[in-house]
Amino acid sequence: MNLFELESAFFQELNGQTNSQLQDLIKPAGMTANERMDIYRSNTFGAQHSALQQIFPVCLQILGDDYFRQVARIYILQHPSNQPDLNIYGEAWPRFLADLLKQKTELADLPYLSDLALLEWQNHAAYYADLNSDFDFAALGEMENQERARVRLTLNNSLSLLVSTFPIYAIWSAHHNDAPQAEVAAISRPQYLCTYRDQFQCPVEEISQEQYETLTAIADRDSLEQLSERDRFPYLDINLPQFIEKGWVTGFFAPGQ
Amino acid sequence: MPHPTDFTRKPIAGAGIGLRSQHVAQILSEQPAVPWFEILTDNHFATGGIIPTQLQAIRTSYPLTMHSVGMSLGSVDPLNWDYIKQIKQLAEEFEASWISEHICFTSFSNQYSHDLLPLPYTEEALGHLVDRICQVQEFLGQRILMENASRYVSYTHSTISEGEFVAAMAQRADCDLLLDVNNAYVNQFNHDVSVQQLLKDLPLERVREVHLAGFEDRGRFLLDAHNNPISAPVLELYRQTMALIPDTPTLIEWDNDIPELEVLMAEAQRAENAAQQASKGQHL
């Protein structure tokens, strides 16, 4: 068995498929080859399970250790890690939970779970987002009006937006404060949230629908002129300076740059 | 970013501690007497926020080394240059004294195991590993330290011993070594091989760092769990090792069920005491 075949076979074993050719190459020395491979399967699962536990602590609290572990096992098999850095493992967990909610009747009381998981992922990812430069007011001020109108704004790398019809901010806050679980029921209007990195903290904030839609339009690279279209965002004059002050909008670029 | 001269110029010496996030605030506020820290590189790739800021603050008082688990140098996958570039950037930014990795593979077909998987000790694996170490060293502009990994599998088609494999790797790749004494002990138990023979086979003049950690006794095998104090037999093996390579910097690793910093400092003191006894020719 050459090195390529051995490594391929080893990963087959890690993924739960027996490879008898590899097992035949393993010295037993008091334990079967399968028992020895179990140690690696356990270590590999343990590392990824632990990463998911740390990234999604509220999901863990809600699901409980045993159920979380069962679900994590399915996730890990379906979503093998493709990066050496475990801090960025788990991006597909919210979508995975959304699919699971459709299949598992025992999760019927937790319809908010995938939205909550997405909030946890966004909050975690904010810690690892790349650094932004400061907003260059001078450069914007030096532009001609016509040129400035075509400018696109850029959002803070750490900023994420989320809309949910469940009170996930209250659930998230309650679990982070060890408070009893908040009353969970679908709310009459959507809840708009953003999470970002502010110096050393990564807060979650509830924002207005217009703020959410304005930030979404900025993310979609609408120009200043488009953002300023009449009646589109009535509070843009108030919101935009706030976005810059909070560090949510960190720069701009001219089309073609 | 601080100016490079803001960093301490103290050399790496004595018994350092693996830096873990749980202890960072205490280290910054109390400035404990720890000679140096080693970071797990993967936990420090963030370019903004609290992670690099805290590391900069620590680096002003303590010298750092970098320990990596994801280069996958034994893998048949292409080298992950994005990952290696991040390591280079981090090493330059914080002026790490050196970078270390493991003798193993951790990926295949772009799937990562997040565990150190054992290579066979064959000429094919040796040549492959040496070639990749050389590429990485050339890119980083420095020798790296390669660590003997703990293993739970030995292959029947290995043609040489672990010590012979490591020695040949070090000589051909012109790399340095990180000797993990706990791993050597765990492998001795798990595979009924001689740790004394390993020490004889290794080019000890290339060992620039020693690791110590606690294993977990699972009955039929020892798990390199990094979740316990250093066991008595590992400390005795360390003392014997330090008699051969006195003054080699030593690191306490503890990654699971992480205790208070004071516990790690006490472990570092145990290592210091054993190293001193070794230098005086005393047994524990």
Coordinates of C-alpha atoms in Angstrom, one line a residue:
Chain A
M1 CA 0.0 0.0 0.0
N2 CA 1.6 3.3 -1.0
L3 CA 1.3 6.5 0.9
F4 CA -1.6 7.8 -1.2
E5 CA -3.6 4.6 -0.7
L6 CA -2.8 4.5 3.0
E7 CA -4.0 8.1 3.6
S8 CA -7.1 7.5 1.5
A9 CA -7.8 4.4 3.5
F10 CA -7.2 6.1 6.8
F11 CA -9.8 8.8 6.0
Q12 CA -12.2 6.1 4.8
E13 CA -11.9 4.6 8.2
L14 CA -12.4 7.9 9.9
N15 CA -15.5 8.4 7.9
G16 CA -16.9 5.1 9.1
Q17 CA -16.0 2.8 6.2
T18 CA -14.0 -0.2 6.9
N19 CA -10.9 -0.7 4.8
S20 CA -9.7 -4.2 5.3
Q21 CA -6.4 -3.6 3.4
L22 CA -5.4 -0.9 5.9
Q23 CA -6.6 -2.9 8.9
D24 CA -4.4 -5.8 7.7
L25 CA -1.4 -3.4 7.8
I26 CA -2.0 -2.4 11.4
K27 CA 0.0 -4.2 14.1
P28 CA -2.5 -5.5 16.7
A29 CA -0.3 -5.6 19.8
G30 CA -3.1 -6.3 22.3
M31 CA -5.8 -4.4 20.5
T32 CA -7.6 -5.1 17.3
A33 CA -7.0 -2.8 14.3
N34 CA -10.5 -1.7 14.5
E35 CA -10.1 -0.8 18.2
R36 CA -7.0 1.2 17.3
M37 CA -8.9 3.1 14.6
D38 CA -11.7 3.8 17.0
I39 CA -9.2 5.9 19.0
Y40 CA -8.7 8.1 15.9
R41 CA -12.4 8.2 15.1
S42 CA -13.1 9.3 18.7
N43 CA -10.3 12.0 18.6
T44 CA -11.5 13.3 15.3
F45 CA -15.1 13.5 16.3
G46 CA -14.2 14.9 19.7
A47 CA -12.2 17.8 18.2
Q48 CA -15.0 18.8 15.8
H49 CA -17.8 18.2 18.4
S50 CA -15.9 20.4 20.9
A51 CA -15.6 23.2 18.3
L52 CA -19.3 23.1 17.7
Q53 CA -20.0 23.2 21.4
Q54 CA -17.9 26.3 21.8
I55 CA -19.3 28.1 18.8
F56 CA -23.0 27.2 19.5
P57 CA -23.2 27.3 23.3
V58 CA -26.9 28.4 23.3
C59 CA -27.9 25.6 20.9
L60 CA -26.0 23.3 23.3
Q61 CA -27.9 24.5 26.3
I62 CA -31.3 24.2 24.5
L63 CA -30.7 20.7 23.0
G64 CA -28.8 19.3 26.0
D65 CA -25.5 17.5 25.9
D66 CA -26.7 14.1 24.7
Y67 CA -29.0 15.3 21.9
F68 CA -26.4 17.9 20.7
R69 CA -23.9 15.1 20.6
Q70 CA -26.2 12.9 18.5
V71 CA -26.9 15.8 16.1
A72 CA -23.3 16.8 15.9
R73 CA -22.3 13.3 14.9
I74 CA -24.7 13.5 11.9
Y75 CA -23.4 17.0 11.0
I76 CA -19.8 16.0 11.2
L77 CA -20.3 13.1 8.9
Q78 CA -22.3 15.2 6.4
H79 CA -19.9 18.2 6.6
P80 CA -16.3 17.1 6.8
S81 CA -14.0 19.8 7.9
N82 CA -12.1 21.3 4.9
Q83 CA -9.9 23.8 6.7
P84 CA -7.1 23.2 9.2
D85 CA -8.5 26.0 11.4
L86 CA -11.3 24.6 13.6
N87 CA -12.3 28.1 14.6
I88 CA -14.0 28.4 11.2
Y89 CA -15.8 25.0 11.3
G90 CA -19.6 25.0 11.6
E91 CA -20.7 27.5 9.0
A92 CA -23.3 25.1 7.6
W93 CA -24.7 24.2 11.1
P94 CA -27.6 26.7 10.9
R95 CA -28.8 25.3 7.5
F96 CA -28.3 21.8 8.8
L97 CA -30.5 22.5 11.8
A98 CA -33.1 24.1 9.5
D99 CA -33.3 20.8 7.5
L100 CA -33.3 18.8 10.7
L101 CA -36.3 20.8 12.0
K102 CA -38.3 19.6 9.1
Q103 CA -37.4 16.0 9.8
K104 CA -37.4 15.5 13.5
T105 CA -40.8 15.7 15.3
E106 CA -39.0 16.0 18.7
L107 CA -37.7 19.4 17.5
A108 CA -41.2 20.8 16.8
D109 CA -41.1 23.0 19.9
L110 CA -37.8 24.6 18.7
P111 CA -38.7 26.2 15.4
Y112 CA -36.4 29.1 16.1
L113 CA -33.3 26.9 16.5
S114 CA -31.8 27.5 13.0
D115 CA -32.2 31.3 13.3
L116 CA -30.6 31.1 16.7
A117 CA -27.7 29.0 15.4
L118 CA -27.2 31.6 12.6
L119 CA -27.0 34.3 15.2
E120 CA -24.4 32.3 17.2
W121 CA -22.4 31.7 14.0
Q122 CA -22.4 35.3 13.0
N123 CA -21.4 36.4 16.5
H124 CA -18.6 33.9 16.6
A125 CA -17.4 34.8 13.1
A126 CA -17.2 38.5 14.1
Y127 CA -14.3 37.7 16.5
Y128 CA -12.3 36.3 13.6
A129 CA -13.2 38.9 10.9
D130 CA -10.4 40.8 9.2
L131 CA -9.5 44.2 10.5
N132 CA -11.0 47.3 8.7
S133 CA -9.3 50.6 8.0
D134 CA -10.9 53.7 9.4
F135 CA -13.4 55.7 7.3
D136 CA -11.5 58.3 5.2
F137 CA -13.7 61.3 5.5
A138 CA -11.1 63.6 3.9
A139 CA -10.9 61.5 0.7
L140 CA -14.7 61.5 0.4
G141 CA -14.8 65.2 1.0
E142 CA -12.3 65.8 -1.8
M143 CA -14.6 64.2 -4.4
E144 CA -16.8 66.1 -6.8
N145 CA -20.5 65.8 -6.1
Q146 CA -21.1 63.7 -9.2
E147 CA -18.3 61.4 -8.4
R148 CA -19.4 61.1 -4.8
A149 CA -22.9 60.1 -5.9
R150 CA -21.5 57.0 -7.6
V151 CA -19.6 55.9 -4.6
R152 CA -20.4 52.5 -3.0
L153 CA -20.0 52.2 0.8
T154 CA -18.3 49.2 2.4
L155 CA -19.4 47.5 5.6
N156 CA -17.3 46.4 8.5
N157 CA -15.9 42.9 7.8
S158 CA -17.3 41.7 11.1
L159 CA -20.9 42.9 10.5
S160 CA -23.6 40.4 9.9
L161 CA -27.4 41.0 9.5
L162 CA -30.2 38.7 10.4
V163 CA -34.0 38.8 10.3
S164 CA -36.1 36.4 12.2
T165 CA -39.8 35.9 13.0
F166 CA -38.8 34.5 16.4
P167 CA -37.5 36.4 19.5
I168 CA -34.0 35.0 19.1
Y169 CA -32.3 38.0 20.6
A170 CA -34.2 37.5 23.8
I171 CA -33.4 33.8 23.8
W172 CA -29.7 34.4 23.1
S173 CA -29.5 37.1 25.8
A174 CA -31.4 34.9 28.3
H175 CA -29.0 32.0 27.8
H176 CA -25.9 34.2 27.9
N177 CA -27.1 35.6 31.2
D178 CA -28.1 32.2 32.7
A179 CA -31.6 33.5 32.9
P180 CA -34.7 31.3 32.6
Q181 CA -35.6 30.7 29.0
A182 CA -37.5 33.6 27.5
E183 CA -41.0 33.1 26.4
V184 CA -40.7 31.7 22.9
A185 CA -43.5 32.3 20.4
A186 CA -43.6 33.6 16.9
I187 CA -43.6 37.4 17.1
S188 CA -46.1 39.4 15.1
R189 CA -43.4 41.3 13.2
P190 CA -39.9 40.3 12.1
Q191 CA -37.0 41.0 14.4
Y192 CA -33.9 42.7 12.7
L193 CA -30.5 42.1 14.3
C194 CA -26.9 42.9 13.6
T195 CA -23.8 41.5 15.2
Y196 CA -20.3 43.0 14.8
R197 CA -17.0 43.6 16.5
D198 CA -16.6 46.7 18.6
Q199 CA -13.1 46.9 19.9
F200 CA -12.8 43.7 22.0
Q201 CA -16.5 42.8 22.2
C202 CA -18.9 41.4 19.7
P203 CA -22.4 42.7 20.6
V204 CA -25.7 41.8 19.1
E205 CA -28.1 44.7 18.6
E206 CA -31.7 45.0 17.5
I207 CA -32.1 47.4 14.7
S208 CA -35.0 48.9 12.8
Q209 CA -36.4 47.5 9.6
E210 CA -35.1 50.6 7.7
Q211 CA -31.6 50.2 9.2
Y212 CA -31.6 46.6 8.2
E213 CA -32.7 47.4 4.7
T214 CA -30.2 50.2 4.3
L215 CA -27.3 48.0 5.5
T216 CA -28.5 45.3 3.1
A217 CA -28.5 47.7 0.2
I218 CA -25.0 48.8 1.1
A219 CA -23.9 45.2 1.2
D220 CA -25.5 44.8 -2.2
R221 CA -23.3 47.7 -3.4
D222 CA -26.0 50.2 -4.1
S223 CA -24.4 53.6 -4.8
L224 CA -24.9 56.7 -2.6
E225 CA -27.2 58.1 -5.2
Q226 CA -29.3 54.9 -5.1
L227 CA -29.4 54.9 -1.3
S228 CA -30.5 58.6 -1.5
E229 CA -33.4 58.0 -3.9
R230 CA -36.5 59.8 -2.8
D231 CA -38.6 58.0 -0.2
R232 CA -36.5 54.9 -0.3
F233 CA -34.8 55.3 3.1
P234 CA -36.4 58.3 4.8
Y235 CA -34.0 58.2 7.8
L236 CA -30.8 57.9 5.7
D237 CA -29.5 61.3 6.9
I238 CA -29.7 60.0 10.5
N239 CA -28.8 56.4 10.0
L240 CA -25.7 56.8 7.8
P241 CA -23.7 59.0 10.2
Q242 CA -24.6 56.5 13.0
F243 CA -23.4 53.6 10.9
I244 CA -20.1 55.3 10.4
E245 CA -19.8 56.3 14.0
K246 CA -20.5 52.8 15.1
G247 CA -18.0 51.5 12.7
W248 CA -20.6 49.5 10.7
V249 CA -19.7 51.4 7.5
T250 CA -16.0 51.6 7.3
G251 CA -15.1 52.9 3.8
F252 CA -16.1 53.5 0.3
F253 CA -15.0 52.8 -3.3
A254 CA -15.7 54.2 -6.7
P255 CA -17.1 51.8 -9.3
G256 CA -14.4 50.2 -11.3
Q257 CA -11.9 50.3 -8.4
Chain B
M1 CA 0.7 47.4 15.6
P2 CA 3.5 47.9 18.1
H3 CA 6.9 48.8 16.8
P4 CA 9.1 45.7 16.8
T5 CA 11.3 47.2 19.5
D6 CA 8.3 47.2 21.8
F7 CA 8.7 43.4 22.1
T8 CA 10.9 41.8 24.8
R9 CA 14.2 40.5 23.6
K10 CA 14.4 37.8 26.3
P11 CA 15.6 34.4 24.9
I12 CA 13.5 31.2 25.1
A13 CA 14.8 29.4 28.1
G14 CA 13.5 27.4 31.0
A15 CA 10.1 25.9 31.3
G16 CA 7.4 27.8 29.5
I17 CA 3.7 27.3 29.2
G18 CA 1.3 26.8 26.3
L19 CA -0.8 30.0 26.1
R20 CA -4.6 29.3 26.4
S21 CA -7.3 31.9 26.1
Q22 CA -8.6 31.1 29.7
H23 CA -5.4 32.6 31.2
V24 CA -4.8 35.6 29.0
A25 CA -6.5 38.2 31.2
Q26 CA -4.8 36.9 34.3
I27 CA -1.4 37.0 32.5
L28 CA -1.9 40.5 31.4
S29 CA -3.0 41.8 34.8
E30 CA -0.6 39.9 37.0
Q31 CA 2.4 39.4 34.7
P32 CA 3.4 36.0 36.3
A33 CA 6.9 34.8 36.2
V34 CA 6.7 32.5 33.2
P35 CA 9.8 32.6 31.0
W36 CA 8.0 32.2 27.7
F37 CA 4.7 31.2 26.1
E38 CA 3.9 29.0 23.1
I39 CA 0.8 29.8 21.0
L40 CA -1.3 27.4 19.0
T41 CA -1.1 29.2 15.7
D42 CA -4.6 28.4 14.6
N43 CA -6.1 30.3 17.5
H44 CA -4.4 33.5 16.5
F45 CA -5.1 34.1 12.8
A46 CA -7.6 36.9 13.5
T47 CA -6.2 40.2 12.2
G48 CA -8.4 42.4 14.4
G49 CA -10.2 42.6 17.7
I50 CA -9.2 41.2 21.0
I51 CA -7.2 38.2 19.9
P52 CA -4.2 40.0 18.2
T53 CA -4.4 42.9 20.7
Q54 CA -4.0 40.6 23.7
L55 CA -1.2 38.7 22.0
Q56 CA 0.6 42.0 21.3
A57 CA 0.3 42.9 24.9
I58 CA 1.6 39.6 26.0
R59 CA 4.5 39.7 23.5
T60 CA 5.8 43.0 25.0
S61 CA 6.6 41.0 28.2
Y62 CA 7.2 37.5 27.1
P63 CA 9.0 35.8 24.2
L64 CA 6.8 33.5 22.1
T65 CA 7.1 30.4 20.0
M66 CA 4.5 29.1 17.6
H67 CA 3.1 25.5 17.5
S68 CA 1.1 24.4 14.5
V69 CA -1.2 21.4 14.0
G70 CA -2.5 22.0 10.5
M71 CA 0.4 22.1 8.0
S72 CA -0.3 18.4 7.3
L73 CA 3.3 17.9 6.1
G74 CA 3.0 14.1 5.7
S75 CA -0.2 14.4 3.6
V76 CA -0.3 13.6 -0.1
D77 CA -2.6 16.7 -0.5
P78 CA -1.0 19.8 -2.0
L79 CA 0.5 22.0 0.6
N80 CA -2.0 24.5 2.0
W81 CA -0.2 27.7 1.1
D82 CA -2.9 30.0 2.4
Y83 CA -2.5 28.4 5.9
I84 CA 1.3 28.5 5.7
K85 CA 1.2 32.2 4.6
Q86 CA -0.9 33.0 7.7
I87 CA 1.7 31.3 9.8
K88 CA 4.5 33.3 8.2
Q89 CA 2.6 36.5 8.7
L90 CA 1.9 35.7 12.3
A91 CA 5.6 34.7 13.0
E92 CA 6.8 37.9 11.5
E93 CA 4.3 40.1 13.2
F94 CA 5.0 38.7 16.7
E95 CA 8.7 37.8 16.1
A96 CA 8.1 34.2 17.2
S97 CA 11.4 32.6 18.1
W98 CA 10.5 29.5 16.1
I99 CA 7.7 27.5 14.5
S100 CA 7.0 23.9 15.2
E101 CA 4.9 21.2 13.5
H102 CA 4.3 17.5 13.8
I103 CA 5.5 14.4 12.0
C104 CA 2.1 13.2 10.8
F105 CA -0.6 13.9 8.2
T106 CA -3.9 15.6 9.1
S107 CA -5.7 15.9 5.8
F108 CA -6.6 13.9 2.7
S109 CA -8.5 15.2 -0.3
N110 CA -9.0 18.5 1.5
Q111 CA -10.7 16.8 4.5
Y112 CA -9.0 17.6 7.8
S113 CA -9.0 15.2 10.7
H114 CA -7.9 17.7 13.5
D115 CA -5.9 14.8 14.9
L116 CA -2.3 13.8 14.2
L117 CA -2.5 10.7 12.0
P118 CA 0.5 8.3 11.8
L119 CA 2.8 8.0 8.9
P120 CA 4.4 4.7 8.0
Y121 CA 8.1 4.6 8.5
T122 CA 8.9 3.9 4.9
E123 CA 11.3 5.5 2.4
E124 CA 8.4 6.8 0.4
A125 CA 6.9 8.6 3.4
L126 CA 10.3 9.9 4.4
G127 CA 11.1 11.3 1.0
H128 CA 7.6 12.9 0.7
L129 CA 7.9 14.5 4.2
V130 CA 11.4 15.8 3.6
D131 CA 10.4 17.4 0.4
R132 CA 7.5 19.3 2.0
I133 CA 9.5 20.3 5.0
C134 CA 12.1 21.8 2.7
Q135 CA 9.5 23.7 0.7
V136 CA 8.0 25.1 3.9
Q137 CA 11.4 26.1 5.4
E138 CA 12.4 27.8 2.2
F139 CA 9.1 29.8 2.2
L140 CA 9.4 30.7 5.9
G141 CA 13.0 31.5 5.6
Q142 CA 13.9 29.5 8.6
R143 CA 14.3 26.0 9.9
I144 CA 11.2 24.5 11.6
L145 CA 11.0 22.1 14.5
M146 CA 9.4 18.8 13.8
E147 CA 7.7 17.0 16.7
N148 CA 7.4 13.3 17.3
A149 CA 3.7 12.6 17.5
S150 CA 1.8 10.2 19.7
R151 CA 0.5 7.2 17.8
Y152 CA -2.1 4.5 18.3
V153 CA -1.3 2.6 15.2
S154 CA 1.9 1.0 13.9
Y155 CA 2.2 -0.4 10.4
T156 CA 3.6 -3.7 9.5
H157 CA 5.1 -2.3 6.3
S158 CA 7.3 0.2 8.1
T159 CA 10.9 -0.6 7.3
I160 CA 12.7 1.5 9.9
S161 CA 12.1 2.5 13.5
E162 CA 10.6 5.9 14.5
G163 CA 14.0 7.1 15.7
E164 CA 15.7 6.2 12.5
F165 CA 12.9 7.8 10.5
V166 CA 13.1 11.1 12.5
A167 CA 16.9 11.1 12.4
A168 CA 16.9 10.7 8.6
M169 CA 14.2 13.4 8.2
A170 CA 16.1 15.9 10.3
Q171 CA 19.3 15.2 8.4
R172 CA 17.9 15.3 4.9
A173 CA 15.5 18.3 5.5
D174 CA 18.1 20.0 7.7
C175 CA 15.3 20.8 10.2
D176 CA 15.3 21.0 14.0
L177 CA 13.4 18.8 16.4
L178 CA 10.9 19.2 19.1
L179 CA 11.0 16.2 21.4
D180 CA 7.7 15.5 23.1
V181 CA 8.7 13.2 26.1
N182 CA 5.1 12.4 26.9
N183 CA 4.5 11.3 23.3
A184 CA 7.6 9.1 23.5
Y185 CA 6.4 7.5 26.7
V186 CA 2.9 7.0 25.3
N187 CA 4.3 5.4 22.2
Q188 CA 6.5 3.1 24.2
F189 CA 3.4 1.9 26.1
N190 CA 1.1 1.7 23.2
H191 CA 3.5 -0.1 20.8
D192 CA 5.9 -1.9 23.1
V193 CA 8.9 0.0 21.6
S194 CA 12.0 1.2 23.5
V195 CA 12.0 4.9 24.3
Q196 CA 15.7 4.5 25.2
Q197 CA 16.4 3.3 21.7
L198 CA 14.5 6.4 20.4
L199 CA 16.7 8.6 22.4
K200 CA 19.8 6.8 21.0
D201 CA 18.6 7.1 17.4
L202 CA 17.7 10.8 17.5
P203 CA 20.2 13.5 16.6
L204 CA 19.8 15.2 20.0
E205 CA 21.9 18.2 18.9
R206 CA 18.9 19.2 16.8
V207 CA 16.4 19.2 19.6
R208 CA 15.6 22.9 20.4
E209 CA 12.5 22.3 22.5
V210 CA 11.0 19.6 24.7
H211 CA 7.3 19.2 25.4
L212 CA 5.7 17.8 28.5
A213 CA 2.1 16.9 29.1
G214 CA -0.2 14.5 31.0
F215 CA -1.7 11.4 29.4
E216 CA -4.9 9.6 30.2
D217 CA -4.6 6.0 31.2
R218 CA -7.4 4.1 29.3
G219 CA -6.3 0.7 30.5
R220 CA -5.1 -1.0 27.3
F221 CA -3.6 2.2 25.9
L222 CA -2.4 5.6 27.0
L223 CA -4.2 8.6 25.4
D224 CA -2.2 11.7 24.7
A225 CA -5.0 13.8 26.2
H226 CA -3.1 16.8 27.5
N227 CA -5.6 16.8 30.4
N228 CA -3.5 15.7 33.4
P229 CA -0.4 16.6 35.4
I230 CA 2.8 15.1 34.0
S231 CA 3.0 11.5 35.2
A232 CA 5.9 10.3 37.4
P233 CA 7.4 8.0 34.8
V234 CA 7.2 10.8 32.1
L235 CA 8.9 13.2 34.5
E236 CA 11.7 10.6 35.2
L237 CA 12.1 10.1 31.4
Y238 CA 12.3 13.9 31.1
R239 CA 15.0 14.0 33.7
Q240 CA 17.0 11.4 31.8
T241 CA 16.4 13.3 28.6
M242 CA 17.6 16.6 30.1
A243 CA 20.8 14.9 31.3
L244 CA 21.5 14.4 27.6
I245 CA 20.3 17.8 26.4
P246 CA 20.7 20.2 29.3
D247 CA 19.2 23.7 29.1
T248 CA 16.8 22.8 26.3
P249 CA 13.7 24.9 26.7
T250 CA 10.7 22.9 27.8
L251 CA 7.0 23.6 27.4
I252 CA 4.0 22.5 29.5
E253 CA 1.1 21.6 27.3
W254 CA -2.4 21.3 28.8
D255 CA -5.3 21.5 26.3
N256 CA -8.3 19.8 27.8
D257 CA -10.0 20.3 31.2
I258 CA -7.7 23.3 31.5
P259 CA -6.9 24.2 35.1
E260 CA -5.9 27.5 36.8
L261 CA -2.8 29.1 35.6
E262 CA -1.2 28.4 39.0
V263 CA -1.5 24.7 38.3
L264 CA 0.4 25.1 35.0
M265 CA 3.0 27.2 36.7
A266 CA 3.5 24.4 39.3
E267 CA 3.9 21.9 36.5
A268 CA 6.5 24.2 35.0
Q269 CA 8.3 24.3 38.3
R270 CA 8.3 20.5 38.5
A271 CA 9.9 20.4 35.1
E272 CA 12.5 23.0 36.2
N273 CA 13.3 21.0 39.3
A274 CA 13.7 17.8 37.3
A275 CA 16.0 19.6 34.8
Q276 CA 18.1 20.9 37.6
Q277 CA 18.4 17.5 39.1
A278 CA 19.4 16.1 35.7
S279 CA 22.2 18.7 35.5
K280 CA 23.5 17.6 38.9
G281 CA 23.2 13.9 38.0
Q282 CA 20.4 13.2 40.5
H283 CA 17.5 10.8 40.1
L284 CA 14.0 11.8 41.1

